[in-house]
PDB file of C-alpha atoms in Angstrom:
ATOM      1  CA  MET A1090      31.115 -13.570   4.761  1.00 48.00           C
ATOM      2  CA  ASP A1091      27.997 -15.726   4.332  1.00 54.00           C
ATOM      3  CA  LEU A1092      26.912 -15.560   7.967  1.00 57.00           C
ATOM      4  CA  VAL A1093      23.952 -17.896   7.559  1.00 57.00           C
ATOM      5  CA  ASN A1094      26.283 -20.788   6.697  1.00 61.00           C
ATOM      6  CA  HIS A1095      28.387 -20.053   9.794  1.00 75.00           C
ATOM      7  CA  LEU A1096      25.510 -20.611  12.235  1.00 84.00           C
ATOM      8  CA  GLU A1097      25.885 -24.398  12.284  1.00 85.00           C
ATOM      9  CA  GLY A1098      26.849 -25.560  15.766  1.00 87.00           C
ATOM     10  CA  ARG A1099      26.251 -22.171  17.371  1.00 94.00           C
ATOM     11  CA  LEU A1100      23.739 -21.310  20.064  1.00 95.00           C
ATOM     12  CA  LEU A1101      21.393 -18.641  18.693  1.00 96.00           C
ATOM     13  CA  PHE A1102      20.676 -15.683  20.990  1.00 97.00           C
ATOM     14  CA  ALA A1103      18.008 -13.163  19.929  1.00 97.00           C
ATOM     15  CA  VAL A1104      18.386  -9.565  21.122  1.00 97.00           C
ATOM     16  CA  PRO A1105      16.357  -6.413  20.355  1.00 96.00           C
ATOM     17  CA  LYS A1106      17.507  -4.732  17.147  1.00 94.00           C
ATOM     18  CA  LYS A1107      16.161  -1.331  18.241  1.00 91.00           C
ATOM     19  CA  GLY A1108      13.905   0.318  20.798  1.00 89.00           C
ATOM     20  CA  ARG A1109      13.955   0.978  24.518  1.00 90.00           C
ATOM     21  CA  LEU A1110      15.572  -2.348  25.489  1.00 95.00           C
ATOM     22  CA  GLN A1111      18.433  -2.364  23.011  1.00 95.00           C
ATOM     23  CA  GLN A1112      21.130  -0.261  24.697  1.00 95.00           C
ATOM     24  CA  SER A1113      20.685  -1.865  28.114  1.00 95.00           C
ATOM     25  CA  THR A1114      20.851  -5.278  26.436  1.00 96.00           C
ATOM     26  CA  LEU A1115      24.092  -4.409  24.648  1.00 95.00           C
ATOM     27  CA  ASP A1116      25.574  -3.121  27.928  1.00 94.00           C
ATOM     28  CA  LEU A1117      24.592  -6.396  29.590  1.00 95.00           C
ATOM     29  CA  LEU A1118      26.255  -8.442  26.848  1.00 95.00           C
ATOM     30  CA  SER A1119      29.412  -6.339  27.119  1.00 94.00           C
ATOM     31  CA  GLY A1120      29.533  -6.833  30.888  1.00 93.00           C
ATOM     32  CA  SER A1121      29.125 -10.584  30.334  1.00 94.00           C
ATOM     33  CA  ASP A1122      32.184 -10.591  28.011  1.00 93.00           C
ATOM     34  CA  ILE A1123      30.183 -11.635  24.959  1.00 95.00           C
ATOM     35  CA  GLN A1124      32.460 -10.287  22.258  1.00 94.00           C
ATOM     36  CA  PHE A1125      31.051  -9.504  18.813  1.00 93.00           C
ATOM     37  CA  ARG A1126      31.035  -6.947  16.052  1.00 88.00           C
ATOM     38  CA  ARG A1127      27.833  -6.234  14.191  1.00 87.00           C
ATOM     39  CA  GLU A1128      28.399  -5.338  10.563  1.00 82.00           C
ATOM     40  CA  HIS A1129      26.406  -2.430   9.150  1.00 77.00           C
ATOM     41  CA  ARG A1130      22.840  -3.391   8.189  1.00 78.00           C
ATOM     42  CA  LEU A1131      23.331  -7.038   9.193  1.00 85.00           C
ATOM     43  CA  ASP A1132      21.061  -8.651  11.774  1.00 92.00           C
ATOM     44  CA  ILE A1133      23.409 -11.556  12.571  1.00 93.00           C
ATOM     45  CA  ALA A1134      26.671 -11.208  14.510  1.00 93.00           C
ATOM     46  CA  LEU A1135      29.029 -14.084  15.315  1.00 93.00           C
ATOM     47  CA  VAL A1136      30.424 -14.052  18.860  1.00 94.00           C
ATOM     48  CA  LYS A1137      34.205 -14.298  18.895  1.00 94.00           C
ATOM     49  CA  ASN A1138      34.777 -16.061  22.210  1.00 93.00           C
ATOM     50  CA  HIS A1139      31.866 -18.543  22.308  1.00 94.00           C
ATOM     51  CA  ASP A1140      29.979 -20.855  19.967  1.00 94.00           C
ATOM     52  CA  LEU A1141      27.229 -18.271  19.930  1.00 95.00           C
ATOM     53  CA  ALA A1142      25.546 -16.039  17.354  1.00 95.00           C
ATOM     54  CA  LEU A1143      23.467 -12.968  18.096  1.00 96.00           C
ATOM     55  CA  ILE A1144      20.308 -12.505  16.049  1.00 96.00           C
ATOM     56  CA  PHE A1145      18.952  -8.940  16.063  1.00 96.00           C
ATOM     57  CA  LEU A1146      15.148  -9.010  15.909  1.00 96.00           C
ATOM     58  CA  PRO A1147      12.232  -6.742  16.829  1.00 95.00           C
ATOM     59  CA  ALA A1148      11.465  -7.320  20.522  1.00 95.00           C
ATOM     60  CA  ALA A1149       7.896  -8.329  19.625  1.00 94.00           C
ATOM     61  CA  ASP A1150       9.158 -11.163  17.392  1.00 96.00           C
ATOM     62  CA  ILE A1151      11.648 -12.664  19.847  1.00 97.00           C
ATOM     63  CA  PRO A1152       9.136 -14.777  21.861  1.00 97.00           C
ATOM     64  CA  THR A1153       7.881 -16.315  18.611  1.00 96.00           C
ATOM     65  CA  PHE A1154      11.339 -17.354  17.396  1.00 96.00           C
ATOM     66  CA  VAL A1155      12.328 -18.660  20.839  1.00 97.00           C
ATOM     67  CA  GLY A1156       8.961 -20.336  21.432  1.00 95.00           C
ATOM     68  CA  GLU A1157       9.159 -22.217  18.141  1.00 94.00           C
ATOM     69  CA  GLY A1158      12.723 -23.337  18.896  1.00 93.00           C
ATOM     70  CA  ARG A1159      14.221 -21.394  15.972  1.00 93.00           C
ATOM     71  CA  VAL A1160      16.371 -19.484  18.473  1.00 95.00           C
ATOM     72  CA  ASP A1161      17.700 -20.814  21.783  1.00 96.00           C
ATOM     73  CA  LEU A1162      17.879 -17.701  23.964  1.00 97.00           C
ATOM     74  CA  GLY A1163      16.344 -14.253  23.861  1.00 98.00           C
ATOM     75  CA  ILE A1164      16.016 -10.945  25.661  1.00 98.00           C
ATOM     76  CA  THR A1165      12.695  -9.142  25.358  1.00 98.00           C
ATOM     77  CA  GLY A1166       9.974  -7.565  27.479  1.00 97.00           C
ATOM     78  CA  ARG A1167       7.670  -9.602  29.688  1.00 97.00           C
ATOM     79  CA  ASP A1168       4.820  -7.778  27.924  1.00 97.00           C
ATOM     80  CA  GLN A1169       5.912  -9.295  24.609  1.00 97.00           C
ATOM     81  CA  VAL A1170       6.104 -12.769  26.142  1.00 97.00           C
ATOM     82  CA  ALA A1171       2.599 -12.364  27.566  1.00 96.00           C
ATOM     83  CA  GLU A1172       1.263 -11.153  24.203  1.00 96.00           C
ATOM     84  CA  HIS A1173       2.837 -14.124  22.421  1.00 95.00           C
ATOM     85  CA  GLU A1174       1.333 -16.578  24.910  1.00 93.00           C
ATOM     86  CA  ALA A1175      -2.076 -14.901  24.624  1.00 91.00           C
ATOM     87  CA  VAL A1176      -2.041 -15.556  20.872  1.00 89.00           C
ATOM     88  CA  SER A1177      -0.115 -18.866  20.932  1.00 89.00           C
ATOM     89  CA  PRO A1178      -0.619 -20.622  24.279  1.00 88.00           C
ATOM     90  CA  PRO A1179       2.402 -22.698  25.344  1.00 89.00           C
ATOM     91  CA  THR A1180       2.372 -26.470  24.970  1.00 89.00           C
ATOM     92  CA  GLU A1181       4.608 -29.208  26.333  1.00 88.00           C
ATOM     93  CA  SER A1182       7.039 -28.797  23.434  1.00 86.00           C
ATOM     94  CA  ALA A1183       6.503 -25.175  22.348  1.00 90.00           C
ATOM     95  CA  GLY A1184       6.663 -21.880  24.163  1.00 93.00           C
ATOM     96  CA  VAL A1185       9.269 -20.010  26.162  1.00 95.00           C
ATOM     97  CA  GLU A1186      10.696 -20.414  29.651  1.00 96.00           C
ATOM     98  CA  GLU A1187      11.618 -17.287  31.602  1.00 96.00           C
ATOM     99  CA  ILE A1188      15.078 -17.685  33.119  1.00 96.00           C
ATOM    100  CA  LEU A1189      15.800 -14.310  34.657  1.00 96.00           C
ATOM    101  CA  ASP A1190      14.283 -10.911  35.385  1.00 96.00           C
ATOM    102  CA  LEU A1191      16.908  -8.487  34.071  1.00 96.00           C
ATOM    103  CA  GLY A1192      15.721  -5.494  36.070  1.00 93.00           C
ATOM    104  CA  PHE A1193      15.587  -2.881  33.311  1.00 95.00           C
ATOM    105  CA  GLY A1194      12.936  -1.691  30.883  1.00 95.00           C
ATOM    106  CA  LYS A1195      10.270  -1.467  33.571  1.00 96.00           C
ATOM    107  CA  CYS A1196       6.887  -0.350  32.239  1.00 96.00           C
ATOM    108  CA  ARG A1197       3.187  -1.174  32.378  1.00 96.00           C
ATOM    109  CA  LEU A1198       0.698  -2.088  29.688  1.00 97.00           C
ATOM    110  CA  MET A1199      -2.218   0.132  30.667  1.00 97.00           C
ATOM    111  CA  VAL A1200      -5.763   0.938  29.629  1.00 97.00           C
ATOM    112  CA  GLN A1201      -5.878   4.661  28.837  1.00 97.00           C
ATOM    113  CA  VAL A1202      -8.689   7.108  28.067  1.00 97.00           C
ATOM    114  CA  PRO A1203      -8.928  10.871  27.427  1.00 96.00           C
ATOM    115  CA  GLU A1204      -8.102  12.837  30.591  1.00 94.00           C
ATOM    116  CA  LYS A1205     -11.115  15.114  30.164  1.00 92.00           C
ATOM    117  CA  GLY A1206     -13.473  12.472  28.840  1.00 90.00           C
ATOM    118  CA  ARG A1207     -16.496  10.851  30.472  1.00 92.00           C
ATOM    119  CA  ILE A1208     -14.936   7.386  30.947  1.00 94.00           C
ATOM    120  CA  GLN A1209     -13.621   6.701  34.444  1.00 94.00           C
ATOM    121  CA  ALA A1210     -13.570   2.879  34.656  1.00 95.00           C
ATOM    122  CA  PRO A1211     -12.555   0.144  32.179  1.00 96.00           C
ATOM    123  CA  GLU A1212     -16.050  -1.414  32.298  1.00 95.00           C
ATOM    124  CA  GLU A1213     -17.342   1.707  30.557  1.00 95.00           C
ATOM    125  CA  LEU A1214     -15.240   0.822  27.496  1.00 96.00           C
ATOM    126  CA  VAL A1215     -17.091  -2.449  26.903  1.00 95.00           C
ATOM    127  CA  GLY A1216     -18.752  -2.247  23.479  1.00 94.00           C
ATOM    128  CA  GLY A1217     -16.507   0.634  22.418  1.00 94.00           C
ATOM    129  CA  ASN A1218     -13.516   0.991  20.104  1.00 95.00           C
ATOM    130  CA  ILE A1219     -10.044   0.138  21.429  1.00 96.00           C
ATOM    131  CA  VAL A1220      -6.739   0.618  19.615  1.00 96.00           C
ATOM    132  CA  THR A1221      -3.571  -1.248  20.641  1.00 96.00           C
ATOM    133  CA  SER A1222      -0.415  -2.989  19.504  1.00 95.00           C
ATOM    134  CA  PHE A1223      -1.179  -5.826  21.968  1.00 96.00           C
ATOM    135  CA  VAL A1224      -4.290  -7.374  20.452  1.00 95.00           C
ATOM    136  CA  GLY A1225      -4.018 -10.768  22.179  1.00 93.00           C
ATOM    137  CA  LEU A1226      -3.692  -9.366  25.703  1.00 95.00           C
ATOM    138  CA  THR A1227      -6.325  -6.723  25.046  1.00 95.00           C
ATOM    139  CA  GLU A1228      -8.850  -9.273  23.756  1.00 93.00           C
ATOM    140  CA  ARG A1229      -8.367 -11.408  26.852  1.00 92.00           C
ATOM    141  CA  TYR A1230      -8.609  -8.389  29.116  1.00 94.00           C
ATOM    142  CA  PHE A1231     -11.960  -7.349  27.650  1.00 94.00           C
ATOM    143  CA  ALA A1232     -13.117 -10.975  27.526  1.00 92.00           C
ATOM    144  CA  ARG A1233     -12.812 -11.026  31.326  1.00 91.00           C
ATOM    145  CA  LEU A1234     -14.753  -7.763  31.588  1.00 92.00           C
ATOM    146  CA  GLU A1235     -17.479  -9.174  29.337  1.00 90.00           C
ATOM    147  CA  GLY A1236     -17.598 -12.527  31.106  1.00 86.00           C
ATOM    148  CA  VAL A1237     -16.325 -14.508  28.112  1.00 82.00           C
ATOM    149  CA  ASP A1238     -14.154 -17.535  28.986  1.00 75.00           C
ATOM    150  CA  ALA A1239     -11.339 -17.221  26.439  1.00 68.00           C
ATOM    151  CA  GLU A1240      -9.602 -20.379  27.692  1.00 67.00           C
ATOM    152  CA  THR A1241     -12.428 -22.769  26.870  1.00 60.00           C
ATOM    153  CA  LEU A1242     -13.805 -21.022  23.790  1.00 59.00           C
ATOM    154  CA  GLU A1243     -13.443 -23.221  20.692  1.00 57.00           C
ATOM    155  CA  GLY A1244     -12.152 -21.612  17.521  1.00 58.00           C
ATOM    156  CA  GLY A1245      -9.241 -19.688  18.984  1.00 62.00           C
ATOM    157  CA  GLU A1246      -8.573 -15.987  18.499  1.00 66.00           C
ATOM    158  CA  LEU A1247     -11.047 -15.551  15.627  1.00 63.00           C
ATOM    159  CA  ALA A1248     -13.910 -16.997  17.683  1.00 66.00           C
ATOM    160  CA  LEU A1249     -12.977 -14.765  20.618  1.00 72.00           C
ATOM    161  CA  LYS A1250     -12.974 -11.697  18.392  1.00 71.00           C
ATOM    162  CA  ARG A1251     -16.482 -12.567  17.166  1.00 74.00           C
ATOM    163  CA  ARG A1252     -17.815 -13.053  20.705  1.00 82.00           C
ATOM    164  CA  LEU A1253     -16.534  -9.735  22.028  1.00 89.00           C
ATOM    165  CA  LYS A1254     -18.765  -6.683  22.017  1.00 90.00           C
ATOM    166  CA  THR A1255     -15.678  -4.488  22.236  1.00 94.00           C
ATOM    167  CA  ARG A1256     -14.037  -3.724  18.894  1.00 94.00           C
ATOM    168  CA  ILE A1257     -10.255  -4.033  19.110  1.00 94.00           C
ATOM    169  CA  ARG A1258      -8.072  -2.712  16.308  1.00 94.00           C
ATOM    170  CA  TYR A1259      -4.345  -3.170  15.770  1.00 94.00           C
ATOM    171  CA  VAL A1260      -2.065  -0.155  15.242  1.00 92.00           C
ATOM    172  CA  GLY A1261       1.702  -0.654  15.037  1.00 87.00           C
ATOM    173  CA  GLY A1262       2.784   2.775  16.281  1.00 83.00           C
ATOM    174  CA  SER A1263       1.597   6.139  17.642  1.00 87.00           C
ATOM    175  CA  VAL A1264      -1.199   4.359  19.495  1.00 93.00           C
ATOM    176  CA  GLU A1265      -1.573   7.359  21.817  1.00 92.00           C
ATOM    177  CA  ALA A1266      -2.918   9.472  18.911  1.00 93.00           C
ATOM    178  CA  ALA A1267      -5.943   7.215  18.325  1.00 93.00           C
ATOM    179  CA  CYS A1268      -8.288   8.931  20.793  1.00 93.00           C
ATOM    180  CA  ALA A1269      -7.461  12.444  19.589  1.00 92.00           C
ATOM    181  CA  LEU A1270      -8.097  11.365  16.003  1.00 93.00           C
ATOM    182  CA  GLY A1271     -11.475   9.901  16.911  1.00 92.00           C
ATOM    183  CA  VAL A1272     -10.433   6.369  16.029  1.00 92.00           C
ATOM    184  CA  ALA A1273     -10.796   4.975  19.553  1.00 95.00           C
ATOM    185  CA  ASP A1274     -12.635   5.481  22.823  1.00 96.00           C
ATOM    186  CA  GLY A1275      -9.608   4.148  24.654  1.00 96.00           C
ATOM    187  CA  ILE A1276      -6.230   2.560  24.033  1.00 97.00           C
ATOM    188  CA  VAL A1277      -4.077  -0.157  25.584  1.00 97.00           C
ATOM    189  CA  ASP A1278      -0.441   0.865  25.408  1.00 96.00           C
ATOM    190  CA  LEU A1279       2.853   0.777  27.313  1.00 95.00           C
ATOM    191  CA  VAL A1280       3.536   3.451  29.925  1.00 95.00           C
ATOM    192  CA  GLU A1281       7.094   3.982  31.121  1.00 93.00           C
ATOM    193  CA  SER A1282       7.460   7.473  32.601  1.00 91.00           C
ATOM    194  CA  GLY A1283       3.936   8.613  31.752  1.00 92.00           C
ATOM    195  CA  GLU A1284       5.141  11.699  29.893  1.00 93.00           C
ATOM    196  CA  THR A1285       3.867  10.568  26.480  1.00 91.00           C
ATOM    197  CA  MET A1286       0.520   9.650  27.996  1.00 94.00           C
ATOM    198  CA  LYS A1287       0.131  13.057  29.624  1.00 93.00           C
ATOM    199  CA  ALA A1288       1.266  14.892  26.491  1.00 93.00           C
ATOM    200  CA  ALA A1289      -1.449  13.073  24.528  1.00 93.00           C
ATOM    201  CA  GLY A1290      -4.087  14.158  27.043  1.00 95.00           C
ATOM    202  CA  LEU A1291      -4.648  10.621  28.344  1.00 96.00           C
ATOM    203  CA  LYS A1292      -4.921   9.022  31.772  1.00 96.00           C
ATOM    204  CA  ALA A1293      -4.507   5.411  32.895  1.00 96.00           C
ATOM    205  CA  ILE A1294      -7.495   3.632  34.432  1.00 96.00           C
ATOM    206  CA  ASP A1295      -6.159   0.064  34.759  1.00 96.00           C
ATOM    207  CA  THR A1296      -3.062  -2.101  34.313  1.00 97.00           C
ATOM    208  CA  VAL A1297      -3.109  -5.127  32.018  1.00 97.00           C
ATOM    209  CA  VAL A1298       0.495  -6.330  32.557  1.00 96.00           C
ATOM    210  CA  ASP A1299       3.525  -5.179  34.556  1.00 96.00           C
ATOM    211  CA  SER A1300       6.611  -5.597  32.417  1.00 97.00           C
ATOM    212  CA  THR A1301      10.383  -5.668  32.626  1.00 97.00           C
ATOM    213  CA  ALA A1302      13.130  -7.087  30.421  1.00 97.00           C
ATOM    214  CA  VAL A1303      13.543 -10.854  30.789  1.00 98.00           C
ATOM    215  CA  LEU A1304      15.946 -13.548  29.605  1.00 98.00           C
ATOM    216  CA  ILE A1305      14.022 -16.397  28.006  1.00 98.00           C
ATOM    217  CA  LYS A1306      14.952 -19.736  26.483  1.00 97.00           C
ATOM    218  CA  SER A1307      13.306 -22.322  24.277  1.00 96.00           C
ATOM    219  CA  LYS A1308      12.085 -25.555  25.834  1.00 94.00           C
ATOM    220  CA  LYS A1309      14.718 -27.526  23.945  1.00 92.00           C
ATOM    221  CA  PRO A1310      17.888 -25.404  23.607  1.00 93.00           C
ATOM    222  CA  SER A1311      20.630 -26.790  21.397  1.00 93.00           C
ATOM    223  CA  ASN A1312      23.344 -26.408  24.049  1.00 94.00           C
ATOM    224  CA  GLN A1313      22.078 -26.341  27.651  1.00 95.00           C
ATOM    225  CA  LYS A1314      25.614 -26.079  29.054  1.00 96.00           C
ATOM    226  CA  LEU A1315      26.236 -22.853  27.148  1.00 96.00           C
ATOM    227  CA  VAL A1316      22.794 -21.546  28.144  1.00 96.00           C
ATOM    228  CA  ASP A1317      23.769 -22.106  31.797  1.00 95.00           C
ATOM    229  CA  LEU A1318      27.114 -20.335  31.286  1.00 95.00           C
ATOM    230  CA  ILE A1319      25.553 -17.277  29.638  1.00 96.00           C
ATOM    231  CA  THR A1320      22.854 -17.166  32.333  1.00 95.00           C
ATOM    232  CA  SER A1321      25.492 -17.293  35.089  1.00 94.00           C
ATOM    233  CA  ARG A1322      27.430 -14.429  33.497  1.00 94.00           C
ATOM    234  CA  ILE A1323      24.340 -12.278  33.098  1.00 95.00           C
ATOM    235  CA  LYS A1324      23.332 -12.955  36.713  1.00 94.00           C
ATOM    236  CA  GLY A1325      26.797 -11.819  37.765  1.00 93.00           C
ATOM    237  CA  VAL A1326      26.501  -8.526  35.897  1.00 93.00           C
ATOM    238  CA  ILE A1327      23.031  -7.854  37.323  1.00 92.00           C
ATOM    239  CA  SER A1328      24.212  -8.575  40.864  1.00 89.00           C
ATOM    240  CA  ALA A1329      27.220  -6.298  40.358  1.00 91.00           C
ATOM    241  CA  GLN A1330      24.914  -3.471  39.283  1.00 90.00           C
ATOM    242  CA  LYS A1331      22.901  -3.792  42.497  1.00 91.00           C
ATOM    243  CA  TYR A1332      25.813  -3.831  44.947  1.00 94.00           C
ATOM    244  CA  VAL A1333      28.981  -1.926  45.849  1.00 96.00           C
ATOM    245  CA  LEU A1334      31.907  -3.042  47.990  1.00 96.00           C
ATOM    246  CA  CYS A1335      32.175  -1.124  51.253  1.00 98.00           C
ATOM    247  CA  GLN A1336      35.537  -1.202  53.048  1.00 98.00           C
ATOM    248  CA  TYR A1337      36.353   0.446  56.371  1.00 98.00           C
ATOM    249  CA  ASN A1338      38.429   0.234  59.542  1.00 98.00           C
ATOM    250  CA  ILE A1339      36.770  -0.070  62.950  1.00 97.00           C
ATOM    251  CA  PRO A1340      37.752  -0.779  66.559  1.00 97.00           C
ATOM    252  CA  ARG A1341      37.573  -4.518  67.221  1.00 97.00           C
ATOM    253  CA  GLU A1342      35.200  -4.040  70.147  1.00 96.00           C
ATOM    254  CA  ILE A1343      32.631  -2.357  67.861  1.00 96.00           C
ATOM    255  CA  LEU A1344      32.855  -5.059  65.170  1.00 97.00           C
ATOM    256  CA  PRO A1345      29.622  -6.883  66.222  1.00 96.00           C
ATOM    257  CA  VAL A1346      27.666  -3.633  65.822  1.00 97.00           C
ATOM    258  CA  ALA A1347      29.284  -2.832  62.466  1.00 97.00           C
ATOM    259  CA  ALA A1348      28.637  -6.350  61.179  1.00 96.00           C
ATOM    260  CA  LYS A1349      24.909  -5.789  61.683  1.00 96.00           C
ATOM    261  CA  ILE A1350      25.125  -2.647  59.537  1.00 97.00           C
ATOM    262  CA  THR A1351      27.114  -4.413  56.795  1.00 97.00           C
ATOM    263  CA  PRO A1352      26.204  -8.121  57.009  1.00 96.00           C
ATOM    264  CA  GLY A1353      27.193  -8.791  53.387  1.00 93.00           C
ATOM    265  CA  LYS A1354      25.723 -11.620  51.346  1.00 89.00           C
ATOM    266  CA  ARG A1355      26.783 -14.223  53.928  1.00 91.00           C
ATOM    267  CA  ALA A1356      29.103 -12.449  56.372  1.00 93.00           C
ATOM    268  CA  PRO A1357      31.535  -9.520  56.207  1.00 96.00           C
ATOM    269  CA  THR A1358      35.214 -10.223  55.509  1.00 97.00           C
ATOM    270  CA  VAL A1359      37.286  -9.196  58.540  1.00 97.00           C
ATOM    271  CA  THR A1360      41.071  -8.695  58.361  1.00 97.00           C
ATOM    272  CA  ALA A1361      43.410  -8.031  61.282  1.00 95.00           C
ATOM    273  CA  LEU A1362      45.520  -4.847  61.230  1.00 96.00           C
ATOM    274  CA  ASP A1363      48.937  -4.147  62.764  1.00 95.00           C
ATOM    275  CA  ASP A1364      47.069  -2.321  65.491  1.00 95.00           C
ATOM    276  CA  ALA A1365      45.554  -5.202  67.490  1.00 94.00           C
ATOM    277  CA  ASP A1366      42.645  -3.032  68.610  1.00 96.00           C
ATOM    278  CA  TRP A1367      41.437  -2.394  65.040  1.00 97.00           C
ATOM    279  CA  VAL A1368      40.212  -4.543  62.140  1.00 98.00           C
ATOM    280  CA  ALA A1369      39.489  -3.909  58.470  1.00 98.00           C
ATOM    281  CA  VAL A1370      36.068  -4.909  57.164  1.00 98.00           C
ATOM    282  CA  SER A1371      34.945  -5.530  53.598  1.00 98.00           C
ATOM    283  CA  SER A1372      31.316  -6.199  52.703  1.00 97.00           C
ATOM    284  CA  MET A1373      28.892  -6.029  49.787  1.00 96.00           C
ATOM    285  CA  VAL A1374      26.228  -3.375  50.337  1.00 96.00           C
ATOM    286  CA  PRO A1375      23.120  -2.650  48.230  1.00 95.00           C
ATOM    287  CA  LYS A1376      23.924   0.370  46.083  1.00 95.00           C
ATOM    288  CA  LYS A1377      20.648   2.066  47.002  1.00 95.00           C
ATOM    289  CA  ASP A1378      21.529   1.921  50.726  1.00 96.00           C
ATOM    290  CA  VAL A1379      25.186   2.944  50.602  1.00 97.00           C
ATOM    291  CA  ALA A1380      24.815   6.560  51.790  1.00 97.00           C
ATOM    292  CA  THR A1381      22.794   5.505  54.845  1.00 97.00           C
ATOM    293  CA  VAL A1382      25.261   2.692  55.603  1.00 98.00           C
ATOM    294  CA  MET A1383      28.209   5.108  55.503  1.00 98.00           C
ATOM    295  CA  ASP A1384      26.390   7.489  57.859  1.00 98.00           C
ATOM    296  CA  GLU A1385      25.674   4.683  60.333  1.00 97.00           C
ATOM    297  CA  LEU A1386      29.252   3.370  60.207  1.00 98.00           C
ATOM    298  CA  THR A1387      30.636   6.843  60.838  1.00 97.00           C
ATOM    299  CA  ASP A1388      28.272   7.275  63.776  1.00 97.00           C
ATOM    300  CA  LYS A1389      29.500   3.986  65.298  1.00 96.00           C
ATOM    301  CA  GLY A1390      33.176   4.950  65.039  1.00 96.00           C
ATOM    302  CA  ALA A1391      34.320   3.521  61.676  1.00 97.00           C
ATOM    303  CA  SER A1392      37.007   5.381  59.729  1.00 97.00           C
ATOM    304  CA  ASP A1393      38.655   5.283  56.304  1.00 97.00           C
ATOM    305  CA  ILE A1394      35.354   4.250  54.699  1.00 98.00           C
ATOM    306  CA  LEU A1395      35.670   3.476  50.989  1.00 98.00           C
ATOM    307  CA  VAL A1396      33.012   2.481  48.479  1.00 97.00           C
ATOM    308  CA  LEU A1397      34.166   0.595  45.367  1.00 96.00           C
ATOM    309  CA  GLY A1398      32.214  -0.341  42.274  1.00 94.00           C
ATOM    310  CA  ILE A1399      31.827  -4.007  41.297  1.00 93.00           C
ATOM    311  CA  LEU A1400      32.252  -4.812  37.609  1.00 88.00           C
ATOM    312  CA  ASN A1401      31.074  -8.410  37.807  1.00 88.00           C
ATOM    313  CA  SER A1402      30.352 -11.084  40.377  1.00 88.00           C
ATOM    314  CA  ARG A1403      29.303 -14.660  41.004  1.00 85.00           C
ATOM    315  CA  THR A1404      27.000 -14.604  44.010  1.00 80.00           C
ATOM    316  CA  GLU A1405      23.832 -16.373  45.074  1.00 68.00           C
TER     317      GLU A1405
END
């Protein structure tokens, strides 16, 4: 099938083709009932149940395609959005709009130096050699340290590069090896767990950007109604991942106390039982708090406590 000629009339949705965000993104699409099959070695997949096509792109390229209006929606890291905007500042008609924090892929873009080296503060790197995959953000970071106003400087990125004392070089991968190889005095790279940083003998001395996966859209999407539908579905999946449904029976006289323990999103659902002195309660509870909630309910006299997973939801 000539997929390119089947894109007419479809909303284009860019997703990471590989890397740390891909699997969580695919799980999110599955939970949102976005049905597709990606053919081997193809970077375009037509969605079966919506006028939608998925475009598989490197996460770093997604803000560019969305920002230029070539693609309507995208999932990428906030770090990649910030890097894109550092190089290509948004205008009234171009650039991306962040719709939703997706809650996965948390990491930090950090300034790192050798653990056993002499450098202890980022100011000590001014005038040195820096290696990174995030040249735009790194140039603006060191511009602030050097007192250069990047926003008002005429001539764009090239002029900024000439004004900086710090020499910033681009490397596409294995950035953490640059110091050991003598290429750099410090690096600016993503830190997730910190294991790679420690293994490379590096330590972090400052944070440039806090990042997480985000849903973004172009400023002029081709089908705003479908954008709203997809956004609503994704919100539902994210909410479902954060909550569980807690159900239990409790004496009616203790209900006010129990309701404070499980207030739900608005209020708990209370159902009468055949025994007039007891009621059944159902309430959404944050997943991270569920063990404590069960302990408190038991202590107050609740029984038959059940915790059920939520596959999807529509909540505010």
